[in-house]
């Protein structure tokens, strides 16, 4: 049962985290907030943006602010699954016998930065699948649990497509949010340059522990959702399926593949955190509408018509929201 | 909090009433429009009562329906409040109303604060943007449809501008001539109905021949109605059968006010001299009225029946016997005089209408032109035959004395309007009804076509409507009448 103290604790921690990250991040307020929402909701985040807009910095800064074990994996085409998950190595035991001992890979951290995730081969990318969804890793038939909280913050560059391997749907679906990190404004750019003149090191200080993150997650889960708001969220998800009865025209025309049920779960979990961050004790339609973009944009597959008419997923989501609201 | 809810409820109730009224007016308008449209398709007049009933009924139904559907329940009020930027706080509060958890309590507190920030008067009235426009259009359509002549879709054989003008003039004159207030409300209503029907029949007639037949038919109906209203003769005659009331009966038949007054005075004196006559007089009047078949509500009958009743009730032993008798007799006298005046007016109207309709019939049959020419011709020749033709209804009686010289001169066929002599039985063009002097001889067994043609044709049409004319005969008769009419 959530108490008032816990609510106050939640609000205080959120304020502190944002404050700390704000020391390293200029602008990108929405991206920072959304990333925090995903972290508290227990989801993985895929950050998409051109090089140099602060994707990696954001993750590093967050890692510092959250005071959690952090590891970074730079994805390259020659990266092997074992490089991510770890592998069994031969060691001599106390008796001098050769034994296989599991050497954990960089995935064994609470915050994993999968940098340029689309540069690795699908085989390596899929090594993350189990870890992202079940928070476990299986190596040579042996399953290893990952320490909670665990989340993957991946980045990818949307423009350089040569030598990249687009993430398969199954993997994309495991990301709670796909956040687009845009280019900063002129003023933000000036501030960024000034900030990084002294040092490139992150200045954020640790303000929250792993246990506290889990407690905040538990608090957020208690936030009530009106049945009609829940139904609205689910209608949004089903409205992305062109083959379902009652699908909006925009879906039928432009979408090839709709969002999975996991999208519905993500939408509600994230909406609860957002509501609490906004100082509300209930989920609103606005929460759902706002979060529909990061939740759905990587889960819908635009069809040929959308590509030829240059309809972005965000444009399609906007139209779907409008049609469902009718 | 409750006050806030109440303020919002009132606001929403107001909105509901407004929306319901719009829906009611729209539904009522549509109802009246459809009714009026159906009436126009079926070529019948829209009854105001029915229109009000349908419009009002549908309107009330729509109002109640909308009011019930959108009645501001707690949930609806909460929704509207949330839509004012409260982000589902109020509805969640209602959902967690009975939840004792601290989070629910926090939520309620948060919602409470948020509710205080909104004001009922800031809530925008919600209704479909086009609702007032649709309502106005529906009402306008209904109004326009009501203003459209009810016979706009009726089949209108075009018999020419002249004929239309003739019909309009005829109907106007007939209405002016016939619809006199003095005839009494009930009779007026019946006559108006006959005239309306006649107007409709005339407009839908396919030939002037048919128009003449319709005029004849209407004339008969009107005469019958007026005849029924003339009750002085049967009542007067019935009174004459009894010695005591004979003078009164004669006075009534003559419709002479002075005689009626004097007869009543004589009766009063007789009763005063011999009070035993009081009961006899009352009984006599009752017996006389029992002999005649006159409607109960007839004014003359009512006056006499009232007198009889008063006489029955009076008692010679009463101290105010004389006074009451005088009062009753005076009251009955006045009532009878009023009734007789009304009947005199009816008689006058009857004569005038008959004359008017006869003229109209002739004109419809194309006789007028010819008749006028004949009148001119006879006036020049110092003869008066033409007059007998004008008042054809009265022709046999009125021309009784003049018919001999006319007969003598009229052994040969008279000249028609075009100056040509024609065989009366011959059809074809020109004036269809050749009048000869022989025609006016009541003993000759012949009658002029002009006199009977419309009557016969009306009878034929009536028989046709009754299904008494076979198809074979119909073709023959149609040809027969059309040839006669030229």
Short mmCIF file of C-alpha atoms in Angstrom, two decimals, chain A residues 1-2 4 7 222-224 226 228-229 279-286, chain B residues 79 82 86-89 91-92 95-96 100-103 106-107 109-110:
data_model
loop_
_atom_site.label_atom_id
_atom_site.label_comp_id
_atom_site.label_asym_id
_atom_site.label_seq_id
_atom_site.Cartn_x
_atom_site.Cartn_y
_atom_site.Cartn_z
CA UNK A 1 0.00 0.00 0.00
CA UNK A 2 1.48 3.27 -1.09
CA UNK A 4 2.08 9.65 1.33
CA UNK A 7 4.81 9.56 -2.90
CA UNK A 222 -0.14 1.52 -7.72
CA UNK A 223 -1.39 4.53 -9.64
CA UNK A 224 -5.01 3.88 -10.62
CA UNK A 226 -9.73 4.49 -15.12
CA UNK A 228 -12.15 3.97 -19.93
CA UNK A 229 -8.60 5.34 -20.09
CA UNK A 279 2.13 15.19 -9.54
CA UNK A 280 -1.09 13.40 -10.41
CA UNK A 281 -2.50 10.28 -8.85
CA UNK A 282 -4.34 9.02 -11.87
CA UNK A 283 -3.54 8.30 -15.48
CA UNK A 284 -5.06 10.73 -17.96
CA UNK A 285 -5.81 10.61 -21.65
CA UNK A 286 -3.04 13.12 -22.10
CA UNK B 79 -16.42 13.95 -17.43
CA UNK B 82 -12.28 16.65 -16.43
CA UNK B 86 -8.58 18.29 -14.84
CA UNK B 87 -7.11 15.28 -16.63
CA UNK B 88 -9.51 12.58 -15.48
CA UNK B 89 -8.97 13.51 -11.84
CA UNK B 91 -13.70 10.58 -12.68
CA UNK B 92 -10.88 8.74 -10.96
CA UNK B 95 -14.09 5.55 -9.14
CA UNK B 96 -12.02 5.52 -5.94
CA UNK B 100 -9.78 3.68 1.89
CA UNK B 101 -6.15 3.43 0.72
CA UNK B 102 -3.79 6.38 1.33
CA UNK B 103 -3.20 6.68 -2.42
CA UNK B 106 -4.23 11.51 -1.92
CA UNK B 107 -5.98 11.26 -5.25
CA UNK B 109 -7.31 15.53 -2.20
CA UNK B 110 -5.59 16.26 -5.48
#
